[in-house]
Amino acid sequence: MLQVLNTPNSILSQKSVPVKKIDKNLIEFVSGMKQALEKAKDPIGVGLAAPQVGENIRVFLAKPTLKSKIFVFINPHVVDKENLASQGDALQDRNENKKKRIRKLEGCLSLKDIWGEVKRDSSITVEYTDEKGKKYTKTFNGFMATIIQHEIDHLEGILFPRRVLEQNGTLYKSEKDEKGGDIFEEIKI
């Protein structure tokens, strides 16, 4: 079974390369990624990018709820780039004609017990191919949009704490209390 890599691992900070063809090896790799995502329980995994399991290719998975299917994104490309957090104006106030941006607490399977508030677009349009070779252009909203932006950051070699720092946000370390609940403590940087 594929294992999720933790920081510091250099592959997590490298830009991923496009998938050239969808073949048996890629299908098997995606199957292994699905198993690794399903295995992630603390926290529950909602997304997983290929670099997180050691392959520097442009593939990620998203599973927004416990009961939802796992979505496979191969060579994803954001169509609506003007509203991505990576754009230069992303940290400035947006005028009313721009899409709404929301701040949510994010974590990462490669950064155990680290959390941070990241401002992401509430809606994003992506072109991608699935594991069967079917091409899509779809708009995703809410939590799914957040997952996609987080995973695309992974494909660009960007971990979410960088976004937190760019946005002058706060990072937190979590630990369990005696009842198994999460306690969050601010990390001073």
mmCIF file of N, CA and C in Angstrom, residues 15 23 25 28 38 57 73 82 86 93 104 114 126 128 133 138 141 153 162 165-166 172 184 186:
data_model
loop_
_atom_site.group_PDB
_atom_site.id
_atom_site.type_symbol
_atom_site.label_atom_id
_atom_site.label_comp_id
_atom_site.label_asym_id
_atom_site.label_seq_id
_atom_site.Cartn_x
_atom_site.Cartn_y
_atom_site.Cartn_z
ATOM 1 N N LYS A 15 7.374 21.111 -8.221
ATOM 2 C CA LYS A 15 6.249 21.209 -9.154
ATOM 3 C C LYS A 15 6.109 19.871 -9.876
ATOM 4 N N ASP A 23 -2.492 4.739 -18.627
ATOM 5 C CA ASP A 23 -2.256 3.330 -18.930
ATOM 6 C C ASP A 23 -2.481 2.487 -17.670
ATOM 7 N N ASN A 25 -0.374 1.165 -15.617
ATOM 8 C CA ASN A 25 0.426 1.590 -14.469
ATOM 9 C C ASN A 25 -0.219 2.764 -13.736
ATOM 10 N N GLU A 28 -3.312 1.549 -11.816
ATOM 11 C CA GLU A 28 -2.904 0.859 -10.580
ATOM 12 C C GLU A 28 -2.443 1.860 -9.529
ATOM 13 N N GLU A 38 -8.541 6.364 1.657
ATOM 14 C CA GLU A 38 -9.556 5.713 2.498
ATOM 15 C C GLU A 38 -8.984 5.306 3.856
ATOM 16 N N ILE A 57 3.692 13.568 -10.244
ATOM 17 C CA ILE A 57 2.842 13.709 -11.427
ATOM 18 C C ILE A 57 1.570 14.472 -11.061
ATOM 19 N N PHE A 73 -8.638 13.485 -10.520
ATOM 20 C CA PHE A 73 -8.275 14.620 -11.366
ATOM 21 C C PHE A 73 -6.881 14.372 -11.941
ATOM 22 N N GLU A 82 -8.175 34.079 -12.432
ATOM 23 C CA GLU A 82 -8.114 35.408 -11.841
ATOM 24 C C GLU A 82 -8.481 35.431 -10.369
ATOM 25 N N SER A 86 -3.182 32.354 -5.442
ATOM 26 C CA SER A 86 -1.789 32.552 -5.840
ATOM 27 C C SER A 86 -1.593 33.812 -6.677
ATOM 28 N N ASP A 93 -8.159 43.543 -0.822
ATOM 29 C CA ASP A 93 -9.618 43.456 -0.742
ATOM 30 C C ASP A 93 -10.191 43.327 -2.142
ATOM 31 N N LYS A 104 -11.227 29.073 5.737
ATOM 32 C CA LYS A 104 -11.565 27.849 6.468
ATOM 33 C C LYS A 104 -10.298 27.263 7.067
ATOM 34 N N ILE A 114 -0.972 19.850 12.145
ATOM 35 C CA ILE A 114 -0.802 21.271 11.842
ATOM 36 C C ILE A 114 -2.038 21.745 11.081
ATOM 37 N N VAL A 126 -12.528 24.004 -13.283
ATOM 38 C CA VAL A 126 -11.338 23.207 -13.569
ATOM 39 C C VAL A 126 -11.563 22.343 -14.803
ATOM 40 N N TYR A 128 -10.069 18.915 -16.465
ATOM 41 C CA TYR A 128 -9.291 17.762 -16.026
ATOM 42 C C TYR A 128 -9.744 16.527 -16.779
ATOM 43 N N GLY A 133 -10.054 8.431 -18.908
ATOM 44 C CA GLY A 133 -9.673 9.226 -20.069
ATOM 45 C C GLY A 133 -10.716 10.238 -20.502
ATOM 46 N N LYS A 138 -15.567 21.580 -15.292
ATOM 47 C CA LYS A 138 -16.625 21.649 -14.279
ATOM 48 C C LYS A 138 -16.346 22.778 -13.301
ATOM 49 N N ASN A 141 -18.032 24.138 -6.055
ATOM 50 C CA ASN A 141 -18.327 25.159 -5.051
ATOM 51 C C ASN A 141 -18.053 24.643 -3.648
ATOM 52 N N ASP A 153 -2.472 23.165 -5.193
ATOM 53 C CA ASP A 153 -1.268 23.708 -4.556
ATOM 54 C C ASP A 153 -0.216 22.615 -4.383
ATOM 55 N N ARG A 162 2.248 27.873 3.695
ATOM 56 C CA ARG A 162 2.719 29.008 2.888
ATOM 57 C C ARG A 162 1.564 29.968 2.607
ATOM 58 N N LEU A 165 0.749 31.958 5.763
ATOM 59 C CA LEU A 165 1.711 33.034 5.996
ATOM 60 C C LEU A 165 1.537 34.172 4.995
ATOM 61 N N GLU A 166 1.284 33.840 3.716
ATOM 62 C CA GLU A 166 1.045 34.877 2.701
ATOM 63 C C GLU A 166 -0.156 35.745 3.068
ATOM 64 N N TYR A 172 -1.911 26.523 13.681
ATOM 65 C CA TYR A 172 -2.224 25.870 14.945
ATOM 66 C C TYR A 172 -1.646 24.463 14.967
ATOM 67 N N PHE A 184 -6.612 22.977 19.985
ATOM 68 C CA PHE A 184 -5.758 23.713 19.056
ATOM 69 C C PHE A 184 -4.983 24.789 19.800
ATOM 70 N N GLU A 186 -2.153 27.897 19.192
ATOM 71 C CA GLU A 186 -1.540 28.744 18.171
ATOM 72 C C GLU A 186 -0.028 28.525 18.130
#
